C-alpha positions in Angstrom: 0.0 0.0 0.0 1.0 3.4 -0.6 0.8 6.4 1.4 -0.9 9.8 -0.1 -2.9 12.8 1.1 -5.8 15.4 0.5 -3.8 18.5 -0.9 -6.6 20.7 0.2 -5.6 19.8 3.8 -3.2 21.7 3.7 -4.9 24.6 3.6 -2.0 26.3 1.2 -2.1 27.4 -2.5 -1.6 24.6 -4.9 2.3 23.8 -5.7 2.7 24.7 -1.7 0.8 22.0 -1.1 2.2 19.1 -3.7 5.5 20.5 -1.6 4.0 20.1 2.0 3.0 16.3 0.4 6.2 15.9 -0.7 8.0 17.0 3.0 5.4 14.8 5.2 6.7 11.3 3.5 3.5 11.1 0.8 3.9 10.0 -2.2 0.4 11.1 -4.0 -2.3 13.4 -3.9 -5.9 13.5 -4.2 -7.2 16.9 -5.4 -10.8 18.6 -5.0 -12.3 19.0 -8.2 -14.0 22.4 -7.9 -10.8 24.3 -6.9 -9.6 27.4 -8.7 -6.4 24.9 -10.3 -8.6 21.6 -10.7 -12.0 21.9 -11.9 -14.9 20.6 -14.9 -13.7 23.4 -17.2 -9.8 23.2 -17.7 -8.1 23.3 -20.5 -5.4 20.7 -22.3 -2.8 23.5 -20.7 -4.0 23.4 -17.3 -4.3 20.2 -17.5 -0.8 19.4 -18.6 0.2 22.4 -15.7 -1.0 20.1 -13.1 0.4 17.4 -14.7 4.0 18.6 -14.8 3.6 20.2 -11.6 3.0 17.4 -10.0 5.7 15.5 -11.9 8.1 18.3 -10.1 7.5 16.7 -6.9 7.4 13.0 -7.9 4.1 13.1 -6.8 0.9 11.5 -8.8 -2.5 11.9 -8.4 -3.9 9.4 -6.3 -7.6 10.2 -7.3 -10.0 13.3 -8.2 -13.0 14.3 -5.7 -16.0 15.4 -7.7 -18.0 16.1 -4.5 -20.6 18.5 -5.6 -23.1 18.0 -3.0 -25.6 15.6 -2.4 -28.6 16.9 -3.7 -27.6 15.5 -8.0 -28.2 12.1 -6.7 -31.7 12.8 -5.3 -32.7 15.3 -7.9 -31.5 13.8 -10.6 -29.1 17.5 -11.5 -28.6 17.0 -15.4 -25.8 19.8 -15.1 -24.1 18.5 -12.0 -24.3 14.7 -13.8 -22.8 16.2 -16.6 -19.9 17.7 -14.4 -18.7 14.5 -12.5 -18.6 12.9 -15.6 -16.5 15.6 -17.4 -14.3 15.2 -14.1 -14.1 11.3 -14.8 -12.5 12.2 -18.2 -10.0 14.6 -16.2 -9.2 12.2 -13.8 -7.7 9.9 -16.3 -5.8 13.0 -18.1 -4.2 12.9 -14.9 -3.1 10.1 -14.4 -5.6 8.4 -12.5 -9.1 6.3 -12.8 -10.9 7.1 -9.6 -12.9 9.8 -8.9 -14.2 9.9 -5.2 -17.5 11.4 -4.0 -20.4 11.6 -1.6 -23.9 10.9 -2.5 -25.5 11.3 0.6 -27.4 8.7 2.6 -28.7 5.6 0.9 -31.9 4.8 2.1 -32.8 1.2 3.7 -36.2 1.1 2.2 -37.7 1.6 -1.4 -38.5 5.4 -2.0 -38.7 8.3 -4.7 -35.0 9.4 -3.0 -33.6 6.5 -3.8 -34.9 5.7 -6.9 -33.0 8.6 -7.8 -29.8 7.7 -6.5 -30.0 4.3 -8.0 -30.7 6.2 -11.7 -28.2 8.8 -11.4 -25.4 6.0 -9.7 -26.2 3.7 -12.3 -25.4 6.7 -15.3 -22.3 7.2 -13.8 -21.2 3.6 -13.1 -22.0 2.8 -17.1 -19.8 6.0 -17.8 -17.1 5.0 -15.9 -17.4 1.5 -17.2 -17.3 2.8 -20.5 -13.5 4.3 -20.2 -12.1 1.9 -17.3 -12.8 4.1 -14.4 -14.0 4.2 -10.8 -16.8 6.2 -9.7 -15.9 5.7 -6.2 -18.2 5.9 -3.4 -17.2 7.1 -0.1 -18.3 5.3 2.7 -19.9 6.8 6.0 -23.7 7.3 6.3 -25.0 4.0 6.2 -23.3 0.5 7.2 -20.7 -1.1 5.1 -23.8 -3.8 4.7 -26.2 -1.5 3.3 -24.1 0.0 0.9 -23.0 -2.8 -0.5 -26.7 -4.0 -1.3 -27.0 -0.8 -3.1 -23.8 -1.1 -5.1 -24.7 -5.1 -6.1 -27.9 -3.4 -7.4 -25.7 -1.5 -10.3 -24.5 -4.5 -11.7 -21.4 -2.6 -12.4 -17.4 -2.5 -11.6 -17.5 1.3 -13.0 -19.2 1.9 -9.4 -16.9 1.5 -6.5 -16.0 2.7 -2.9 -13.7 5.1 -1.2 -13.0 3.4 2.0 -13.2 6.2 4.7 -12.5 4.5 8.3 -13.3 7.2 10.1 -16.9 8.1 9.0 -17.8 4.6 9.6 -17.1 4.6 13.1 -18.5 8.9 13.3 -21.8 8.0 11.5 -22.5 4.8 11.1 -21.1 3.3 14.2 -19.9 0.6 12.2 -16.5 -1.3 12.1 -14.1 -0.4 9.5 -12.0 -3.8 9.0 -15.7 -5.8 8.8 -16.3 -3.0 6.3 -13.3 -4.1 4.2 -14.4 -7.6 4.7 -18.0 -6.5 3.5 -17.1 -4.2 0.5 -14.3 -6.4 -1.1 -13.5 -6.0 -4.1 -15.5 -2.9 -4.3 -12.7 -1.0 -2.8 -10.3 1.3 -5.0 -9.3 3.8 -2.8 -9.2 4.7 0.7 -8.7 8.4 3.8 -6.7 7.5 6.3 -8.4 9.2 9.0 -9.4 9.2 13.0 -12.4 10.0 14.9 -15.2 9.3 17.4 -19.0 9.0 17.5 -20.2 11.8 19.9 -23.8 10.6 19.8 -25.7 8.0 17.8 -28.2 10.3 15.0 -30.3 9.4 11.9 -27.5 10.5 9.6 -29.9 11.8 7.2 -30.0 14.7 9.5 -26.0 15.1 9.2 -26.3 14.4 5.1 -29.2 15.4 3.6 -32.3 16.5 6.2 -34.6 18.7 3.7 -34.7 15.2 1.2 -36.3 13.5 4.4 -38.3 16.0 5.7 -36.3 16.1 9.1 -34.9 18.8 10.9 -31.0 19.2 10.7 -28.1 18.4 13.3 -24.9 19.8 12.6 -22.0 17.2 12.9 -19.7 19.0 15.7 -22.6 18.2 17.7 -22.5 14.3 16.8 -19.0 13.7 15.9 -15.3 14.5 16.5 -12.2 14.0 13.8 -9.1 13.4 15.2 -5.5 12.7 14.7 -5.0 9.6 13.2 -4.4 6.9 16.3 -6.3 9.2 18.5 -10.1 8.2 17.2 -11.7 4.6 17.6 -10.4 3.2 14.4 -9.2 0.1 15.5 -6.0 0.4 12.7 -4.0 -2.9 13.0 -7.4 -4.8 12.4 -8.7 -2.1 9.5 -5.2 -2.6 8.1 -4.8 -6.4 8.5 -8.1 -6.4 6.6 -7.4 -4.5 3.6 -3.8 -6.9 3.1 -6.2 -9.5 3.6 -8.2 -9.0 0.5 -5.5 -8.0 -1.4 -5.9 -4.1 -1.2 -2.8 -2.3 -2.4 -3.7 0.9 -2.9 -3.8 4.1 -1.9 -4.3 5.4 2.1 -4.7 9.1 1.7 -4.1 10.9 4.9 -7.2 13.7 5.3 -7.3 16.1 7.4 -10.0 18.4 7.9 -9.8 20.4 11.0 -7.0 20.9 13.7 -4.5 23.6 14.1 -1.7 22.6 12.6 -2.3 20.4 9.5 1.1 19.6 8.1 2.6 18.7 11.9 -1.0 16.5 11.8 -0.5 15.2 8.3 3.4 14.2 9.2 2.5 12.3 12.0 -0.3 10.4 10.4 2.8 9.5 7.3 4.9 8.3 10.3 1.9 6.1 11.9 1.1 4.3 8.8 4.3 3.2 8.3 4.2 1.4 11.7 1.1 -1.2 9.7 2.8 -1.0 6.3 
């Protein structure tokens, strides 16, 4: 497996960042896709910018996020479809097949919501079947269980997961290595980061509370990120896990609150190394 981080975490302009990467041990980057340097509308020379900038560092790109919210996937967004698949096409231009994103909270039962997710998942798991890509889910609202029932739905391999640890123990309450166990194959990327449940919620209030008619709960209030080895990820299983189904990809150290983010992001480099 091979250690990589969310540039953004940073919080530093763009070749700052790819340097901070560099510094903390990492040796890729996943990059937001609606960012002033990476974004739906860039052209062969920005794209060949990042490219070389990145090469500059020795760096690659791990993977694109084309989060744009969660609402496309229960309202069916023709513009915002459009985008994430324009990113998919991106994503490969730079050097990598996997685009990571949130759709929001897949419902348990049958409903207009997730009849929706289920058309607009399916169009983007054909697309990235189509060019040998990954539309890669990331993991947190629901259990590792339920999602998979969703994803065996598709009937696709263009469909996939971003394994995030983290959110599985913050939201779901479930455990990340009988996640790994669950999801399988499924898995093309993965965060590397820490945290705790604060107190057990209906996520859709964290994820998407106006689609269920429910009033909203804001996640400091329900969960707490922390430095990696600092949360209730239970690491040596997780990671015993992921070498147990083969995984060799990427663990991309995110970071999204704390102080000091590249002393954080460091630190997290130097504990995975103690599991790789």
């Amino acid at each position: 497996m091979k250690t990589g981080v969310l540039a953004e975490s940073f919080r530093l302009p763009f070749r700052d960042a790819l340097r901070a990467a560099k510094k903390a041990g990492a040796d890729g980057v996943q990059m937001y896709a609606n960012t002033e340097t990476v974004h739906a509308d860039m052209t062969a020379a920005q794209i060949r910018d990042v490219r070389s900038a990145l090469a500059d560092e020795g760096l690659c790109a791990t993977a694109l996020c084309g989060d744009f919210g969660c609402n496309m996937y229960y309202t069916r967004d023709r513009a915002a479809i459009d985008r994430e698949k324009r990113i998919m096409e991106i994503a490969k231009e730079l050097g990598t097949d996997i685009v990571t994103t949130h759709i929001g909270v897949v419902p348990q039962e049958n409903c207009p919501q997730r009849d929706a997710m289920h058309e607009v998942c399916g169009e983007l798991a054909r697309f990235a079947d189509s060019m040998g890509g990954h539309f890669a889910v990331e993991t947190g609202p629901e259990t590792a269980k339920t999602l998979k029932g969703f994803l065996d739905e598709l009937n696709s391999r263009g469909v996939s997961v971003n394994l995030d640890p983290a959110n599985l123990v913050m939201c779901a309450g479930d455990d990340p290595a009988e996640a790994v166990r669950t999801l399988g194959a499924y898995i093309v990327h993965t965060h590397a980061k820490d945290g705790k449940m604060l107190r057990k919620t209906d996520t859709r209030r964290l994820y998407a509370p106006s689609y269920f008619g429910l009033e909203p709960e804001s996640f400091e209030s329900c969960v707490l990120e922390t430095p990696l080895g600092e949360g209730d990820v239970p690491w040596a299983r997780y990671i015993a896990a992921l070498k147990e189904i083969g995984y060799d990809g990427w663990l991309t150290i995110e970071r999204e609150c704390g102080d000091d983010p590249a002393a954080d992001i460091a630190a997290a480099a130097k504990f995975l190394k103690k599991y790789l």
